[in-house]
Structure formats: structure tokens, C-alpha cells
Short mmCIF file of C-alpha atoms in Angstrom, two decimals:
data_model
loop_
_atom_site.label_atom_id
_atom_site.label_comp_id
_atom_site.label_asym_id
_atom_site.label_seq_id
_atom_site.Cartn_x
_atom_site.Cartn_y
_atom_site.Cartn_z
CA MET T 1 27.62 1.06 -15.10
CA ASP T 2 25.22 0.62 -18.25
CA SER T 3 21.77 0.97 -16.96
CA SER T 4 20.12 -0.91 -19.91
CA THR T 5 22.00 -4.01 -18.94
CA PRO T 6 19.95 -6.60 -16.37
CA TRP T 7 22.39 -6.09 -13.69
CA GLY T 8 22.69 -2.34 -14.07
CA ALA T 9 18.75 -2.03 -14.26
CA ALA T 10 18.46 -4.29 -11.13
CA LEU T 11 21.20 -2.12 -9.25
CA SER T 12 19.60 1.20 -10.36
CA PHE T 13 16.33 0.04 -9.38
CA PHE T 14 17.78 -1.16 -5.76
CA VAL T 15 19.65 1.81 -4.73
CA GLY T 16 17.13 4.38 -6.15
CA ASP T 17 14.19 2.68 -4.09
CA ILE T 18 15.99 1.63 -1.09
CA VAL T 19 17.21 5.43 -0.64
CA LYS T 20 13.67 6.73 -1.35
CA ILE T 21 12.12 4.30 0.82
CA PHE T 22 14.14 4.90 3.74
CA LEU T 23 13.70 8.76 3.57
CA LEU T 24 9.93 8.27 3.30
CA LEU T 25 9.85 5.97 6.05
CA VAL T 26 11.82 8.35 8.51
CA VAL T 27 9.91 11.51 7.34
CA ILE T 28 6.42 9.74 7.27
CA ILE T 29 6.81 8.05 10.59
CA PHE T 30 8.39 11.21 12.13
CA ALA T 31 5.83 13.48 10.98
CA VAL T 32 2.74 10.74 11.65
CA SER T 33 4.25 10.65 15.04
CA VAL T 34 4.16 14.39 15.88
CA LEU T 35 0.65 14.53 14.56
CA ARG T 36 -0.25 11.94 17.10
CA THR T 37 0.72 13.85 19.97
CA PHE T 38 -1.75 16.39 19.13
CA PHE T 39 -4.64 13.98 18.86
CA PRO T 40 -5.73 11.68 21.98
CA PRO T 41 -6.63 8.32 20.71
CA GLU T 42 -9.82 8.72 22.62
CA ALA T 43 -10.66 11.77 20.77
CA VAL T 44 -10.02 9.77 17.14
CA ARG T 45 -12.49 7.05 17.91
CA ASP T 46 -14.89 9.25 19.40
CA ARG T 47 -14.96 11.21 15.86
CA LEU T 48 -15.11 8.38 13.97
CA ALA T 49 -17.85 6.46 16.12
CA LYS T 50 -20.04 9.65 15.09
CA LEU T 51 -19.89 8.68 11.68
CA PRO T 52 -21.53 6.07 9.82
CA ARG T 53 -19.02 3.20 9.19
CA TRP T 54 -19.25 3.36 5.31
CA LEU T 55 -18.57 7.18 5.43
CA ALA T 56 -15.32 6.32 7.67
CA HIS T 57 -14.14 3.92 4.86
CA LEU T 58 -14.91 6.12 2.16
CA LEU T 59 -12.96 9.14 4.01
CA ALA T 60 -9.94 6.98 4.25
CA SER T 61 -10.09 6.04 0.78
CA LEU T 62 -9.99 9.50 -0.36
CA LEU T 63 -7.22 10.04 2.07
CA GLY T 64 -5.18 7.34 0.09
CA VAL T 65 -5.91 9.37 -3.23
CA ILE T 66 -4.52 12.60 -1.93
CA THR T 67 -1.21 10.82 -0.69
CA PRO T 68 0.69 9.27 -3.66
CA PHE T 69 2.64 6.68 -1.43
CA CYS T 70 3.96 3.61 -2.82
CA SER T 71 2.80 0.24 -0.98
CA CYS T 72 5.77 0.34 1.35
CA SER T 73 5.72 4.09 2.56
CA ALA T 74 2.11 3.85 3.21
CA VAL T 75 2.87 1.06 5.68
CA PRO T 76 4.09 3.69 8.58
CA LEU T 77 0.89 5.72 8.28
CA PHE T 78 -1.30 2.62 8.39
CA LEU T 79 0.70 1.68 11.39
CA GLY T 80 -0.18 5.00 13.16
CA PHE T 81 -3.41 4.91 12.53
CA VAL T 82 -3.86 1.68 13.86
CA GLU T 83 -2.06 2.78 16.98
CA ALA T 84 -4.35 5.85 17.27
CA GLY T 85 -7.46 4.06 17.67
CA ILE T 86 -8.94 4.00 14.19
CA PRO T 87 -10.98 1.00 13.27
CA LEU T 88 -8.58 -1.57 11.58
CA GLY T 89 -10.79 -2.14 8.59
CA VAL T 90 -10.86 1.74 7.89
CA THR T 91 -7.14 1.72 7.63
CA PHE T 92 -7.36 -0.96 5.41
CA SER T 93 -9.20 1.08 3.20
CA PHE T 94 -6.33 3.65 3.08
CA LEU T 95 -3.75 0.84 2.71
CA VAL T 96 -5.30 -0.31 -0.42
CA ALA T 97 -6.10 3.15 -1.91
CA SER T 98 -2.93 4.98 -1.03
CA PRO T 99 -0.49 3.22 -3.62
CA MET T 100 -3.05 2.37 -6.11
CA ILE T 101 -5.14 5.46 -6.71
CA ASN T 102 -3.35 8.83 -7.09
CA GLU T 103 -3.05 12.08 -8.78
CA VAL T 104 -0.19 10.73 -10.57
CA ALA T 105 -1.82 7.71 -11.83
CA LEU T 106 -4.70 9.83 -12.91
CA VAL T 107 -2.62 12.43 -15.00
CA MET T 108 -0.48 9.45 -16.58
CA LEU T 109 -3.70 7.26 -17.64
CA LEU T 110 -5.18 10.58 -19.13
CA GLY T 111 -2.08 10.80 -21.26
CA LEU T 112 -1.77 7.01 -22.19
CA PHE T 113 -5.14 6.00 -22.59
CA GLY T 114 -7.71 8.60 -22.52
CA TRP T 115 -10.37 10.13 -19.92
CA GLN T 116 -12.71 6.94 -19.76
CA ILE T 117 -10.00 4.44 -18.55
CA ALA T 118 -8.68 6.96 -16.24
CA LEU T 119 -11.94 7.58 -14.42
CA LEU T 120 -12.76 3.81 -14.78
CA TYR T 121 -9.57 3.06 -13.01
CA ILE T 122 -10.01 5.76 -10.09
CA GLY T 123 -13.59 4.50 -9.83
CA PHE T 124 -12.86 0.91 -9.62
CA GLY T 125 -9.85 1.21 -7.45
CA LEU T 126 -12.03 3.22 -4.77
CA VAL T 127 -14.41 0.52 -4.99
CA ILE T 128 -11.71 -2.33 -4.27
CA ALA T 129 -10.44 -0.03 -1.19
CA LEU T 130 -13.81 0.59 0.31
CA ILE T 131 -15.44 -3.01 -0.07
CA SER T 132 -11.98 -4.66 0.93
CA GLY T 133 -11.75 -2.41 4.26
CA MET T 134 -15.26 -2.84 5.11
CA ILE T 135 -15.16 -6.93 4.54
CA LEU T 136 -11.74 -6.77 6.66
CA GLY T 137 -13.28 -4.50 9.23
CA LYS T 138 -16.28 -7.30 9.57
CA LEU T 139 -13.91 -10.15 9.91
CA LYS T 140 -12.68 -8.88 13.32
CA VAL T 141 -8.82 -9.47 12.51
CA GLU T 142 -7.34 -7.57 15.12
CA PRO T 143 -6.39 -10.48 17.09
CA LEU T 144 -4.17 -11.17 14.18
CA LEU T 145 -1.80 -8.10 14.63
CA GLN T 146 1.73 -8.60 16.08
CA ASP T 147 1.96 -8.67 19.93
CA PHE T 148 4.05 -5.19 19.90
CA VAL T 149 1.35 -3.63 17.88
CA LEU T 150 -1.56 -5.11 20.21
CA LYS T 151 0.32 -3.77 23.27
CA ASN T 152 0.11 -0.31 21.85
CA LEU T 153 -3.08 -0.46 21.24
CA LYS T 154 -4.24 -1.53 24.74
CA LYS T 155 -2.17 1.46 26.48
CA ALA T 156 -2.52 5.35 25.70
CA PRO T 157 0.70 6.28 23.38
CA PRO T 158 3.57 7.97 25.66
CA LEU T 159 3.12 11.86 26.07
CA VAL T 160 -0.24 12.38 24.92
CA ARG T 161 -0.94 14.92 27.37
CA MET T 162 -2.66 18.26 27.61
CA ARG T 163 0.29 20.19 27.97
CA GLN T 164 3.60 19.26 25.70
CA THR T 165 6.71 21.09 24.80
CA TRP T 166 7.78 20.64 21.14
CA GLY T 167 10.83 19.03 22.49
CA ASP T 168 8.59 16.50 24.25
CA ARG T 169 6.84 15.82 20.96
CA VAL T 170 10.27 15.66 18.68
CA SER T 171 11.63 13.36 21.40
CA PHE T 172 8.56 10.72 21.34
CA ALA T 173 8.35 11.26 17.44
CA TRP T 174 12.19 10.34 16.89
CA GLY T 175 12.29 7.43 19.32
CA TYR T 176 9.13 6.13 17.87
CA THR T 177 10.85 6.32 14.47
CA LEU T 178 13.91 4.69 15.28
CA ASP T 179 11.89 1.89 17.14
CA ILE T 180 9.81 1.21 13.96
CA LEU T 181 12.92 1.16 11.50
CA ARG T 182 14.88 -1.53 13.93
CA LYS T 183 11.96 -3.48 13.25
CA VAL T 184 11.20 -3.14 9.69
CA SER T 185 14.71 -2.08 8.04
CA LEU T 186 15.86 -5.78 7.13
CA TRP T 187 12.49 -6.58 5.61
CA VAL T 188 12.41 -3.47 3.23
CA VAL T 189 16.13 -4.57 1.83
CA LEU T 190 15.06 -7.68 1.18
CA GLY T 191 11.90 -7.02 -0.33
CA VAL T 192 13.40 -4.37 -2.34
CA GLY T 193 16.00 -6.59 -3.33
CA LEU T 194 13.97 -9.32 -4.77
CA GLY T 195 11.88 -6.69 -6.66
CA ALA T 196 15.04 -5.32 -8.30
CA TRP T 197 16.14 -8.65 -9.23
CA ILE T 198 12.62 -9.30 -10.95
CA HIS T 199 13.09 -5.68 -12.62
CA GLY T 200 16.33 -6.23 -14.32
CA TYR T 201 15.93 -10.13 -15.36
CA VAL T 202 12.20 -10.97 -16.06
CA PRO T 203 11.50 -9.70 -19.43
CA THR T 204 8.40 -8.00 -20.49
CA ASP T 205 7.51 -10.58 -22.91
CA PHE T 206 7.06 -13.25 -20.20
CA LEU T 207 4.26 -11.29 -18.92
CA ALA T 208 2.72 -10.99 -22.65
CA HIS T 209 3.13 -14.78 -23.14
CA TRP T 210 1.27 -15.86 -19.88
CA ALA T 211 -1.40 -13.05 -19.90
CA GLY T 212 -2.33 -12.74 -23.52
CA ARG T 213 -5.84 -12.30 -24.70
CA SER T 214 -6.15 -15.89 -25.60
CA ASN T 215 -5.91 -16.95 -22.04
CA PRO T 216 -9.02 -17.28 -20.22
CA ILE T 217 -7.43 -16.97 -16.94
CA ALA T 218 -5.21 -14.19 -18.04
CA VAL T 219 -6.46 -11.74 -15.48
CA PRO T 220 -5.69 -14.04 -11.95
CA VAL T 221 -2.21 -14.88 -14.12
CA ALA T 222 -1.49 -11.07 -14.21
CA VAL T 223 -2.51 -10.50 -10.64
CA LEU T 224 -0.17 -13.55 -9.33
CA LEU T 225 2.76 -12.40 -11.81
CA GLY T 226 2.27 -8.71 -10.30
CA ILE T 227 2.40 -9.43 -6.65
CA PRO T 228 6.20 -10.02 -6.56
CA LEU T 229 7.06 -6.88 -8.34
CA TYR T 230 7.33 -3.38 -6.58
CA SER T 231 6.79 -0.02 -8.17
CA ASN T 232 4.46 2.80 -7.84
CA ALA T 233 1.92 4.04 -10.40
CA ALA T 234 4.23 6.10 -12.25
CA GLY T 235 7.07 3.44 -12.43
CA VAL T 236 4.55 0.67 -13.47
CA LEU T 237 2.35 2.55 -16.40
CA PRO T 238 4.90 2.82 -18.96
CA LEU T 239 5.29 -1.10 -18.62
CA ILE T 240 1.33 -1.42 -18.91
CA ALA T 241 1.63 0.72 -22.27
CA ALA T 242 4.04 -1.80 -23.44
CA LEU T 243 2.04 -4.68 -22.33
CA THR T 244 -1.12 -3.32 -24.18
CA GLU T 245 1.52 -2.83 -27.23
CA LYS T 246 1.94 -6.61 -27.07
CA GLY T 247 -1.33 -8.08 -26.92
CA VAL T 248 -2.55 -7.98 -23.53
CA ALA T 249 -5.92 -6.96 -22.97
CA LEU T 250 -6.07 -3.47 -21.07
CA GLY T 251 -8.17 -5.04 -18.20
CA THR T 252 -5.72 -7.75 -17.58
CA ALA T 253 -2.50 -5.06 -17.59
CA LEU T 254 -4.79 -2.44 -15.65
CA ALA T 255 -5.40 -5.77 -12.85
CA PHE T 256 -1.59 -6.42 -13.34
CA MET T 257 -0.88 -2.55 -12.49
CA MET T 258 -3.30 -2.67 -9.30
CA ALA T 259 -1.44 -5.71 -8.15
CA VAL T 260 1.73 -4.50 -8.68
CA THR T 261 0.79 -1.29 -6.47
CA ALA T 262 -1.41 -2.63 -3.90
CA LEU T 263 -0.14 -6.13 -3.17
CA SER T 264 3.52 -5.81 -3.57
CA PHE T 265 5.77 -8.78 -2.00
CA PRO T 266 8.14 -5.99 -0.48
CA GLU T 267 4.85 -4.59 1.07
CA PHE T 268 3.91 -7.85 2.53
CA MET T 269 7.73 -8.53 4.16
CA ILE T 270 7.13 -5.14 5.90
CA LEU T 271 3.47 -5.73 6.97
CA ARG T 272 4.68 -9.13 8.21
CA LYS T 273 6.44 -7.39 11.03
CA VAL T 274 2.86 -5.77 12.36
CA MET T 275 0.74 -8.66 11.62
CA LYS T 276 0.46 -12.20 11.56
CA VAL T 277 0.82 -14.61 8.36
CA LYS T 278 -2.68 -15.58 8.64
CA LEU T 279 -4.06 -11.52 8.60
CA LEU T 280 -1.40 -11.07 5.54
CA VAL T 281 -3.09 -14.08 3.56
CA ILE T 282 -6.49 -12.74 4.53
CA PHE T 283 -5.93 -9.20 3.00
CA ALA T 284 -4.26 -10.62 -0.08
CA GLY T 285 -6.98 -12.67 -0.77
CA VAL T 286 -9.81 -10.00 -0.37
CA VAL T 287 -7.96 -7.16 -2.04
CA GLY T 288 -6.68 -9.83 -4.78
CA GLY T 289 -10.16 -11.03 -5.44
CA GLY T 290 -11.57 -7.56 -5.85
CA ILE T 291 -8.99 -6.88 -8.52
CA ILE T 292 -9.38 -10.04 -10.48
CA LEU T 293 -13.28 -9.23 -10.55
CA VAL T 294 -12.12 -5.69 -11.92
CA GLY T 295 -10.02 -7.03 -14.15
CA TYR T 296 -12.75 -9.23 -15.77
CA LEU T 297 -15.35 -6.59 -15.68
CA PHE T 298 -12.46 -4.06 -17.17
CA ASN T 299 -12.04 -6.61 -20.03
CA ALA T 300 -15.93 -6.91 -20.64
CA LEU T 301 -16.30 -3.20 -20.85
CA LEU T 302 -13.46 -2.46 -22.69
CA ARG T 303 -14.28 -4.72 -25.87
#
């Protein structure tokens, strides 16, 4: 099938990303689940309690920088952190930073726009992750998690004992992996399907028209248009270069990139299985507001 046609591009995107996401989900959930058997939740909480909260948020954000996950594949690690007893606000800092900021984005931004733009993007991305997590932590939103997550928070995870064989650890991890996959698989398929349709059928000129330099609300328009899309930094950066060539201001284009990578609709569909709609709206509002402010600031600095 010709991938240059809308249907071919959509199908190629769907098949490639479905395979990639499910492989990542299995590997990441399993690996994190095995790792959890070595660290009792009480020990994790005690270690974090000794750190200033801002430092815990910063460490979570920096961990996101060195784990180049897309938004969907960062969710299992986010859930593992929550169930390990790490404060919810700190885990949100990781969830925002991981897809938005990584070494792939840094290298590609260096190549496309130069080191100043690359450093500005990485710096502002860290600020968004850090402040968003701190705000969400202050709001005490734990009751807005889904019931099955709250139940796991209220009891120690199984098989976390002083003496365990590798068979015990693998058995626990595999069972936990299958349980999470049953809960999120339908939402992954639906979310990536929507992203594939948009990828194949929504032209680049559409965004260039609605988010051009002459539109004073171009930045929030770009952020809203970016949310339904789904891509990692490597996938969206060529589109960013094309948009800037068509007249979209660089700050607007980078805000669009942040929305695509950190606030994708497929990610929301997966997160919907672990948190209530109200928390999803709060999360999107806090992070989206930060991205919009940074987009305007980018445009002011890069005139």
C-alpha cells in the first residue's frame, strides 16, 4: 500500500504505533513490576520524605529527561510510581517531562534550529514539568484516582517480602502486567486509531492557517489542535520544521509540539482508566496553561 496516500499513511501509523506501544507496555510494566519487588513502598516514601519537595519534583523531571518514552508508554511507569507510594504530584512531574523532553528532542532541535532554541525548549519544558507537578501536588487530588488504584495504595503490594525467589518476582510482575493490559488495551487501540486518522487526513496547511503569525490567539489554538494528535518528539519535529517554513511562529510551533507530546488524546484515554475525568481536566488545564504561557514567552523572546 502506498504510504503517501491518506489511507496508507493512517494505516502505517496505526500498525506501527500499535505494535510499538504494546511492546513498550509489556516490557515497561513488567520491568517496573519486578523492580517494585525490591523496594517496599514504605522505604520509597521514607526516602522521599527526607528530600525537600521541590528536589523530589526536580529528580522526577530529570528522570523523565533520560527516559525517552512517548506519552502513552510513560503511563505504566507513572502508575507504578503512584502504587509504590511516591507522592502523586511528583509522579505528574515525571509524566509531563518524559514525553516532552529527552535526548532525541535535544539532538533533533539542535540540528533543525540550533543550540539556543534547543536549550530554551529543554529549560522551559523542565519548568513546566516541575511547576505542574508541584501545583497538582498542592491540590491533593489523590481521591480523584480510580478505585482500583486507591485500593492498591491502601495495601502493600503482594510479594513484597524480605525473601523472594526470582520465580516469585517474575510471577508477580507477569500477573500485574496482564492485569494492567486488560484494563487499558481497548483505550490504547481507540486512541491510536484516532491519532492515525488525524495523521493521515488532516493536512499541514490546516494548522498553518489557524495558527499563523497574524492570529493573536495562535498559541492556544495550536495547543488545542495538538492535543488530539499523538507522536513522540522525533515524530513531530519534522512537522514543526514544516510549520515554521509555512509561516507559523516558532514559539507557537514549539507549543504545538509540547501539546502533542505531553497532552495527547490517546494518553488521556489510557489515563482515564486510572483517574477520574475531573483529575484529567485538572491535569490538562494545569499543563496546557503552562504550555500556552511558554508559547507566548517563546514568541516574545524569538522575535
